[in-house]
């Protein structure tokens, strides 16, 4: 199955394992809670989805790579203790607590979460001396005489032997104690992840055109070649820094990540073309509703890969502005919630800057505990309130902060209106250039499935999108998205 299906299977399993009866006991006995074993080639995202599952389910997460563990570090060290049996004292050997089990308790203490996931990566690379102890652990969740706390689900992962020389294939007894999920590469599943996590549109556009280059791990006359989803995501990250700093992107860079000479060369050439299309079509002008017959003629005469790149460039610009709007909206919701909660202490004479500094300290503390995806909202919030420092004016801290909040709401409403217009101009351009063909369908489909776009459309709407969506038979029930968000929530 693909990585998205595997993630859902993990969530389903964790949900079942954590079910309790009326007496508060876990319904499925621990001995029958088979650890999940994710088996798949490297770079598919097996490790990455564990943090996502933990964040989405509100669970703690402890991750360990088993490749470096010896019998002593995994099971604990032997110690001699005195015990009394039948009136006589004896020296008995016991084990200190396993580093792995201790990390679970540490996580519970620092996060306050009593339920979680213990993720053991490269489980099929354990040392030969540790292998016998793994049978006991997989069945009874015990390391060195210490059991993992109730409410913690064991998930493991590993690569097939052909991808990792350190792998020791499980025997029948070990494999029969695991819930095995085999993961296969799938560009469609990864694209949904890429759209949600801000992977560069140049990478997504290239893979839309060349999906066969998404995953290549093979031995050729040139040796081992490795191109994985992890490589594409890491390359995307570095591309965005290169663009931000104005650094050149060449084949010398792409080969550092895409370890297949032909794929690295093809992407480097495509990336250069992608940037040229940005200038040739004057993307900013199109999104301002300005284009002429020459631009339309150029678009109509372009080959399909150039047309797909054009669609991607237009969406890239609109998605960036959509994300800014939704982040700012969520940041303002946090601000208004804090002002409402503390109005009693803020609506008295005092120093507004000191009051704001106290709120910012609270938000920083919240951000450190928030899931990684939520931290972007706090970063935007703190960036916004930093602008307020020189604008605070009012009879009380509350009135000063309220005035800044209201100005920020007005700014957001203006940017939302601008983004809605750009989206409308994007769709009108594609329809005028290509009619209701593949290009318009591609754009509407990405707007329908990309989390950044659905968040924006759900909060702020777009009649142009819904009209195009309906015309292309991609329209969903608009009632799921048509809910107005109150941006003036102070009372």
Coordinates of C-alpha atoms in Angstrom, one line a residue:
X1 CA 0.0 0.0 0.0
X2 CA 1.1 3.6 -0.3
X3 CA 2.4 5.7 2.6
X4 CA -0.9 7.6 3.0
X5 CA -2.9 4.3 3.4
X6 CA -0.2 3.0 5.7
X7 CA -0.6 6.1 7.9
X8 CA -4.3 5.5 8.1
X9 CA -3.8 1.9 9.0
X10 CA -1.5 3.0 11.9
X11 CA -4.1 5.5 13.2
X12 CA -6.8 2.8 13.0
X13 CA -4.6 0.3 14.9
X14 CA -3.6 2.8 17.6
X15 CA -7.2 3.8 18.1
X16 CA -8.2 0.2 18.6
X17 CA -5.3 -0.6 21.0
X18 CA -6.2 2.4 23.1
X19 CA -9.8 1.5 23.6
X20 CA -10.9 1.0 27.2
X21 CA -13.8 -0.7 28.8
X22 CA -16.2 0.7 31.5
X23 CA -13.6 -0.1 34.2
X24 CA -10.9 1.9 32.5
X25 CA -9.0 -1.2 31.4
X26 CA -7.6 -1.6 27.9
X27 CA -9.9 -3.8 26.0
X28 CA -7.3 -5.6 23.9
X29 CA -4.9 -7.5 26.1
X30 CA -1.3 -6.4 25.8
X31 CA -0.2 -9.8 24.5
X32 CA -2.5 -9.4 21.5
X33 CA -1.4 -5.9 20.7
X34 CA 0.9 -6.9 17.9
X35 CA 3.6 -4.2 17.2
X36 CA 3.2 -2.7 13.8
X37 CA 6.0 -3.4 11.4
X38 CA 6.4 -0.9 8.5
X39 CA 8.4 -2.7 5.8
X40 CA 9.5 -0.6 2.8
X41 CA 12.3 0.8 0.8
X42 CA 14.3 3.7 2.2
X43 CA 13.1 7.3 1.8
X44 CA 9.3 6.6 1.5
X45 CA 8.4 8.6 4.6
X46 CA 8.0 5.8 7.1
X47 CA 9.7 7.7 9.9
X48 CA 8.1 11.0 9.0
X49 CA 4.5 9.8 9.3
X50 CA 5.0 8.8 12.9
X51 CA 5.3 12.4 14.0
X52 CA 2.2 13.2 12.0
X53 CA 0.2 10.4 13.6
X54 CA 1.3 11.4 17.1
X55 CA 0.5 15.1 16.5
X56 CA -2.9 14.3 14.9
X57 CA -3.9 11.9 17.6
X58 CA -2.5 14.0 20.5
X59 CA -0.1 11.3 21.6
X60 CA 3.4 11.3 22.9
X61 CA 6.2 10.0 20.6
X62 CA 9.5 8.3 21.5
X63 CA 11.7 7.4 18.5
X64 CA 14.7 5.1 18.5
X65 CA 17.0 3.7 15.8
X66 CA 17.9 0.2 16.8
X67 CA 21.0 0.1 14.7
X68 CA 23.3 1.4 17.4
X69 CA 21.8 -0.5 20.3
X70 CA 23.7 -3.3 22.0
X71 CA 22.2 -5.8 24.4
X72 CA 23.3 -3.7 27.3
X73 CA 21.9 -0.4 26.1
X74 CA 18.5 -1.9 25.1
X75 CA 18.0 -4.2 28.1
X76 CA 19.8 -2.3 30.8
X77 CA 22.9 -3.3 32.8
X78 CA 23.0 -6.2 35.3
X79 CA 23.2 -5.2 39.0
X80 CA 23.4 -7.3 42.1
X81 CA 20.8 -6.8 44.7
X82 CA 20.1 -8.6 48.0
X83 CA 16.8 -10.4 48.6
X84 CA 15.5 -12.6 51.3
X85 CA 14.0 -16.0 50.6
X86 CA 12.9 -18.5 53.3
X87 CA 14.6 -16.4 56.0
X88 CA 17.9 -16.4 54.2
X89 CA 19.5 -13.5 52.3
X90 CA 20.7 -14.0 48.8
X91 CA 22.5 -11.9 46.1
X92 CA 20.4 -11.8 43.0
X93 CA 21.1 -10.2 39.6
X94 CA 18.6 -7.8 38.1
X95 CA 18.7 -5.2 35.3
X96 CA 18.7 -1.4 35.4
X97 CA 15.9 0.1 33.5
X98 CA 16.4 0.0 29.7
X99 CA 17.3 3.3 28.1
X100 CA 14.4 2.9 25.8
X101 CA 11.8 2.3 28.5
X102 CA 13.3 5.2 30.5
X103 CA 12.8 7.5 27.5
X104 CA 9.1 6.7 27.5
X105 CA 8.8 7.7 31.1
X106 CA 10.8 10.9 30.4
X107 CA 8.4 11.7 27.5
X108 CA 5.4 11.2 29.8
X109 CA 6.9 13.6 32.4
X110 CA 7.9 16.4 30.0
X111 CA 4.8 16.3 27.8
X112 CA 2.2 15.3 30.4
X113 CA 0.9 12.7 27.9
X114 CA 0.2 9.3 29.4
X115 CA -0.5 7.6 26.0
X116 CA 1.8 7.5 23.1
X117 CA 3.8 5.6 20.4
X118 CA 7.2 4.0 20.9
X119 CA 8.7 3.9 17.4
X120 CA 11.7 1.6 16.8
X121 CA 13.3 2.2 13.5
X122 CA 15.5 -0.3 11.7
X123 CA 14.1 -3.0 13.9
X124 CA 15.5 -5.7 11.5
X125 CA 19.0 -4.4 12.0
X126 CA 19.4 -5.3 15.7
X127 CA 22.6 -7.0 16.7
X128 CA 22.7 -10.8 16.9
X129 CA 23.1 -10.7 20.7
X130 CA 19.9 -8.6 21.0
X131 CA 17.7 -10.7 18.7
X132 CA 16.5 -13.3 21.4
X133 CA 15.4 -10.5 23.6
X134 CA 13.3 -9.0 20.8
X135 CA 11.0 -11.9 20.8
X136 CA 10.1 -11.3 24.4
X137 CA 9.7 -7.6 23.7
X138 CA 7.5 -8.0 20.7
X139 CA 5.1 -10.3 22.5
X140 CA 5.0 -8.9 26.0
X141 CA 6.5 -5.3 25.5
X142 CA 9.2 -6.1 28.1
X143 CA 12.9 -5.0 27.9
X144 CA 15.2 -6.4 30.6
X145 CA 12.4 -7.1 33.1
X146 CA 10.7 -3.7 32.6
X147 CA 7.5 -3.3 30.7
X148 CA 6.6 -0.2 28.7
X149 CA 3.8 1.7 30.4
X150 CA 0.2 0.9 29.5
X151 CA -1.2 3.1 26.8
X152 CA 1.9 3.0 24.7
X153 CA 1.7 1.4 21.3
X154 CA 4.8 -0.1 19.6
X155 CA 5.4 0.7 16.0
X156 CA 8.5 -0.5 14.2
X157 CA 10.0 -0.1 10.7
X158 CA 12.7 -1.5 8.5
X159 CA 13.9 -2.0 5.0
X160 CA 13.9 -5.2 2.9
X161 CA 17.3 -6.9 2.7
X162 CA 18.0 -5.8 -0.9
X163 CA 18.1 -2.1 0.3
X164 CA 20.2 -2.5 3.4
X165 CA 23.1 -4.8 3.9
X166 CA 22.7 -4.7 7.7
X167 CA 19.3 -6.3 7.6
X168 CA 18.8 -9.7 9.2
X169 CA 15.7 -11.2 7.9
X170 CA 13.1 -12.1 10.6
X171 CA 12.5 -15.8 11.3
X172 CA 9.0 -17.2 11.3
X173 CA 8.7 -16.9 15.1
X174 CA 9.6 -13.1 15.0
X175 CA 7.5 -12.2 12.0
X176 CA 4.5 -14.1 13.5
X177 CA 4.5 -11.6 16.4
X178 CA 4.2 -8.5 14.1
X179 CA 1.4 -6.7 12.3
X180 CA 3.1 -6.2 8.9
X181 CA 2.4 -3.3 6.6
X182 CA 4.3 -3.3 3.4
X183 CA 4.7 0.2 1.9
X184 CA 5.2 0.9 -1.8
X185 CA 6.2 4.2 -3.4
X186 CA 3.3 6.2 -4.8
X187 CA 3.6 9.7 -6.3
X188 CA -0.1 10.5 -6.0
X189 CA 0.0 9.8 -2.3
X190 CA 3.2 11.8 -1.8
X191 CA 1.9 14.7 -3.9
X192 CA -1.0 15.2 -1.4
X193 CA 1.7 15.3 1.4
X194 CA 3.8 17.7 -0.7
X195 CA 1.0 20.1 -1.3
X196 CA 0.3 20.2 2.4
X197 CA 3.9 20.7 3.5
X198 CA 5.0 23.4 1.1
X199 CA 7.2 21.3 -1.2
X200 CA 8.5 23.5 -4.0
X201 CA 6.1 23.9 -6.9
X202 CA 9.0 23.3 -9.3
X203 CA 9.5 19.9 -7.9
X204 CA 5.8 19.0 -8.0
X205 CA 5.4 20.4 -11.5
X206 CA 8.4 18.3 -12.7
X207 CA 7.0 15.1 -11.2
X208 CA 3.6 15.8 -12.6
X209 CA 5.3 15.7 -16.0
X210 CA 7.8 12.9 -15.1
X211 CA 6.2 10.7 -12.5
X212 CA 8.5 7.9 -13.4
X213 CA 11.4 9.9 -11.9
X214 CA 9.7 10.0 -8.5
X215 CA 11.4 6.9 -7.1
X216 CA 14.4 5.1 -8.5
X217 CA 16.5 2.8 -6.4
X218 CA 18.4 0.5 -8.7
X219 CA 21.8 -0.8 -9.8
X220 CA 22.9 0.2 -13.3
X221 CA 26.2 0.2 -15.2
X222 CA 27.0 3.5 -13.4
X223 CA 26.5 1.8 -10.0
X224 CA 23.8 2.3 -7.4
X225 CA 21.3 5.1 -8.1
X226 CA 19.0 6.5 -5.4
X227 CA 16.1 8.9 -5.9
X228 CA 13.5 8.8 -3.2
X229 CA 10.7 11.0 -1.9
X230 CA 13.0 12.0 0.9
X231 CA 15.5 13.2 -1.7
X232 CA 12.9 15.3 -3.5
X233 CA 11.7 16.9 -0.2
X234 CA 15.2 17.7 0.9
X235 CA 16.1 19.1 -2.5
X236 CA 12.9 21.3 -2.3
X237 CA 14.0 22.7 1.1
X238 CA 17.4 23.7 -0.2
X239 CA 15.9 25.1 -3.5
X240 CA 13.8 27.5 -1.4
X241 CA 16.9 28.8 0.4
X242 CA 18.8 29.2 -2.9
X243 CA 15.9 31.2 -4.2
X244 CA 15.7 33.3 -1.1
X245 CA 19.5 34.1 -1.1
X246 CA 19.7 34.4 -4.9
X247 CA 22.1 31.5 -5.3
X248 CA 22.4 29.6 -8.6
X249 CA 20.7 26.2 -9.0
X250 CA 22.6 23.8 -11.3
X251 CA 23.2 20.2 -12.0
X252 CA 26.0 20.3 -9.5
X253 CA 23.4 21.0 -6.8
X254 CA 20.7 18.6 -7.9
X255 CA 23.1 15.6 -8.2
X256 CA 23.9 16.0 -4.5
X257 CA 20.3 15.0 -3.7
X258 CA 19.1 13.1 -6.8
X259 CA 21.7 10.3 -7.1
X260 CA 20.8 9.4 -10.6
X261 CA 22.7 11.4 -13.2
X262 CA 19.9 11.5 -15.8
X263 CA 17.2 12.5 -13.3
X264 CA 19.5 15.1 -11.8
X265 CA 20.3 16.5 -15.2
X266 CA 16.7 16.5 -16.4
X267 CA 15.5 18.3 -13.3
X268 CA 18.3 20.9 -13.4
X269 CA 17.3 21.7 -17.0
X270 CA 13.6 21.8 -16.2
X271 CA 14.2 24.1 -13.2
X272 CA 16.0 26.6 -15.4
X273 CA 13.1 26.5 -17.8
X274 CA 10.6 26.9 -15.0
X275 CA 12.3 30.1 -13.9
X276 CA 12.4 31.4 -17.5
X277 CA 8.6 30.7 -17.8
X278 CA 8.1 32.9 -14.8
X279 CA 9.6 35.8 -16.6
X280 CA 8.3 35.0 -20.1
X281 CA 4.7 34.9 -19.0
X282 CA 4.9 37.7 -16.4
X283 CA 3.1 35.8 -13.7
X284 CA 2.6 38.8 -11.5
X285 CA 0.8 40.7 -14.3
X286 CA -1.5 37.8 -15.1
X287 CA -2.5 37.6 -11.5
X288 CA -3.3 41.3 -11.6
X289 CA -5.7 40.6 -14.5
X290 CA -3.3 42.0 -17.2
X291 CA -2.5 40.0 -20.3
X292 CA -2.7 40.5 -24.0
X293 CA -3.2 38.4 -27.1
X294 CA 0.5 37.8 -27.5
X295 CA 0.6 36.1 -24.0
X296 CA -2.5 34.0 -24.9
X297 CA -1.0 33.0 -28.3
X298 CA 2.3 32.0 -26.5
X299 CA 0.4 29.9 -24.0
X300 CA -1.8 28.2 -26.7
X301 CA 1.2 27.3 -28.9
X302 CA 3.2 25.9 -25.9
X303 CA 3.8 22.2 -25.5
X304 CA 2.1 20.4 -22.7
X305 CA 5.0 20.4 -20.3
X306 CA 5.3 24.2 -20.7
X307 CA 1.5 24.5 -20.1
X308 CA 1.8 22.4 -16.9
X309 CA 4.6 24.6 -15.7
X310 CA 2.6 27.7 -16.4
X311 CA -0.3 26.4 -14.3
X312 CA 2.1 25.5 -11.5
X313 CA 3.7 28.9 -11.5
X314 CA 0.3 30.6 -11.3
X315 CA -0.8 28.3 -8.4
X316 CA 2.5 28.8 -6.6
X317 CA 2.0 32.5 -6.4
X318 CA -1.7 32.2 -5.3
X319 CA -0.9 29.5 -2.7
X320 CA 1.7 31.6 -1.1
X321 CA -0.8 34.4 -0.6
X322 CA -3.5 32.0 0.5
X323 CA -1.2 30.6 3.2
X324 CA -0.4 34.1 4.5
X325 CA -4.1 34.8 4.8
X326 CA -4.9 31.6 6.7
X327 CA -1.9 31.8 9.0
X328 CA -2.8 35.4 9.8
X329 CA -6.5 34.5 10.4
X330 CA -5.5 31.7 12.8
X331 CA -3.0 34.1 14.5
X332 CA -5.7 36.6 15.1
X333 CA -8.0 34.0 16.6
X334 CA -5.3 33.2 19.1
X335 CA -4.9 36.9 19.9
X336 CA -8.6 37.5 20.4
X337 CA -8.9 34.4 22.6
X338 CA -6.1 35.7 24.8
X339 CA -7.6 39.2 25.0
X340 CA -11.0 37.9 25.9
X341 CA -9.5 35.6 28.6
X342 CA -7.4 38.4 30.1
X343 CA -9.7 41.4 29.6
X344 CA -10.3 41.7 33.3
X345 CA -6.6 42.3 34.0
X346 CA -5.9 44.3 30.8
X347 CA -8.8 46.7 30.9
X348 CA -7.3 48.8 33.7
X349 CA -4.7 51.6 33.5
X350 CA -1.2 50.2 32.8
X351 CA 1.7 50.0 30.4
X352 CA 0.5 48.4 27.1
X353 CA 4.0 47.4 26.0
X354 CA 4.6 45.5 29.2
X355 CA 1.2 43.7 28.9
X356 CA 2.0 42.8 25.3
X357 CA 5.4 41.4 26.3
X358 CA 3.6 39.2 28.9
X359 CA 1.2 37.9 26.3
X360 CA 4.1 37.2 23.9
X361 CA 5.9 35.2 26.6
X362 CA 2.8 33.1 27.0
X363 CA 2.5 32.5 23.3
X364 CA 6.1 31.4 23.0
X365 CA 5.5 28.9 25.8
X366 CA 2.5 27.6 24.0
X367 CA 4.4 27.4 20.7
X368 CA 7.1 25.2 22.3
X369 CA 4.4 22.7 23.2
X370 CA 2.4 22.9 20.0
X371 CA 2.6 20.4 17.1
X372 CA 5.2 21.4 14.5
X373 CA 2.4 22.3 12.0
X374 CA 0.8 24.6 14.5
X375 CA 4.1 26.4 15.3
X376 CA 3.9 28.4 12.0
X377 CA 0.8 30.1 13.4
X378 CA 2.6 31.2 16.5
X379 CA 5.6 32.5 14.4
X380 CA 3.2 34.6 12.3
X381 CA 1.4 35.8 15.5
X382 CA 4.7 36.9 17.1
X383 CA 5.8 38.6 13.8
X384 CA 2.5 40.5 13.8
X385 CA 2.7 41.6 17.5
X386 CA 6.3 42.7 17.0
X387 CA 4.9 45.3 14.5
X388 CA 2.5 46.5 17.2
X389 CA 5.2 47.6 19.6
X390 CA 5.5 51.1 18.1
X391 CA 1.7 51.4 17.5
X392 CA 0.3 51.0 21.0
X393 CA -1.9 53.8 22.1
X394 CA -4.9 53.8 24.4
X395 CA -6.2 54.5 27.9
X396 CA -5.7 50.9 29.0
X397 CA -3.6 48.0 27.6
X398 CA -6.8 46.4 26.4
X399 CA -7.9 49.4 24.4
X400 CA -4.4 49.8 22.9
X401 CA -4.2 46.1 21.9
X402 CA -7.8 46.1 20.6
X403 CA -7.0 49.0 18.3
X404 CA -4.0 47.1 16.9
X405 CA -6.1 44.0 16.5
X406 CA -8.8 45.8 14.6
X407 CA -6.2 47.4 12.2
X408 CA -4.8 43.9 11.6
X409 CA -8.2 42.5 10.9
X410 CA -8.8 45.3 8.3
X411 CA -5.4 44.5 6.7
X412 CA -6.3 40.8 6.6
X413 CA -9.6 41.5 4.9
X414 CA -7.9 43.6 2.3
X415 CA -5.4 40.8 1.6
X416 CA -8.2 38.2 1.4
X417 CA -10.0 40.3 -1.2
X418 CA -6.8 40.7 -3.2
X419 CA -6.2 36.9 -3.0
X420 CA -9.7 36.2 -4.1
X421 CA -9.3 38.5 -7.1
X422 CA -5.9 36.9 -8.1
X423 CA -7.6 33.5 -7.9
X424 CA -10.4 34.7 -10.2
X425 CA -7.9 36.2 -12.6
X426 CA -5.9 32.9 -12.7
X427 CA -9.0 30.9 -13.6
X428 CA -10.2 33.5 -16.2
X429 CA -6.7 33.5 -17.8
X430 CA -6.6 29.7 -18.1
X431 CA -10.2 29.5 -19.4
X432 CA -9.4 32.3 -22.0
X433 CA -6.2 30.6 -23.0
X434 CA -7.2 27.0 -23.1
X435 CA -10.9 26.8 -22.5
X436 CA -12.3 24.2 -20.2
X437 CA -9.5 21.8 -20.9
X438 CA -6.7 19.9 -19.1
X439 CA -5.0 23.1 -17.9
X440 CA -8.1 24.5 -16.1
X441 CA -8.9 21.0 -14.8
X442 CA -5.4 20.7 -13.3
X443 CA -5.7 24.0 -11.6
X444 CA -9.1 23.3 -10.1
X445 CA -8.0 19.9 -9.0
X446 CA -5.0 21.2 -7.1
X447 CA -7.2 23.9 -5.5
X448 CA -9.6 21.2 -4.5
X449 CA -7.1 18.9 -2.9
X450 CA -4.3 21.1 -1.6
X451 CA -4.8 21.8 2.1
X452 CA -3.5 25.4 1.8
X453 CA -6.2 26.1 -0.8
X454 CA -9.0 24.2 1.0
X455 CA -8.3 26.1 4.2
X456 CA -8.5 29.4 2.4
X457 CA -11.6 28.5 0.5
X458 CA -13.3 27.2 3.6
X459 CA -12.6 30.4 5.5
X460 CA -13.0 33.0 2.9
X461 CA -14.8 31.5 -0.1
X462 CA -14.3 32.2 -3.8
X463 CA -17.2 32.4 -6.2
X464 CA -14.8 32.0 -9.1
X465 CA -13.4 28.8 -7.8
X466 CA -16.9 27.3 -7.1
X467 CA -18.1 28.3 -10.6
X468 CA -15.1 26.7 -12.3
X469 CA -15.3 23.6 -10.0
X470 CA -18.9 23.2 -10.8
X471 CA -18.4 23.5 -14.5
X472 CA -15.7 20.9 -14.5
X473 CA -17.7 18.5 -12.4
X474 CA -15.2 18.6 -9.6
X475 CA -17.5 20.6 -7.3
X476 CA -18.1 19.1 -3.9
X477 CA -20.9 20.0 -1.6
X478 CA -20.2 23.7 -1.1
X479 CA -22.0 23.5 2.3
X480 CA -18.9 21.8 3.7
X481 CA -16.9 24.9 3.0
X482 CA -19.4 27.7 3.0
X483 CA -19.0 28.9 6.6
X484 CA -18.2 32.5 7.4
X485 CA -15.4 33.2 9.9
X486 CA -16.0 36.0 12.4
X487 CA -12.9 38.2 12.2
X488 CA -14.2 40.9 14.6
X489 CA -14.7 38.6 17.7
X490 CA -13.8 41.1 20.5
X491 CA -16.5 41.8 22.9

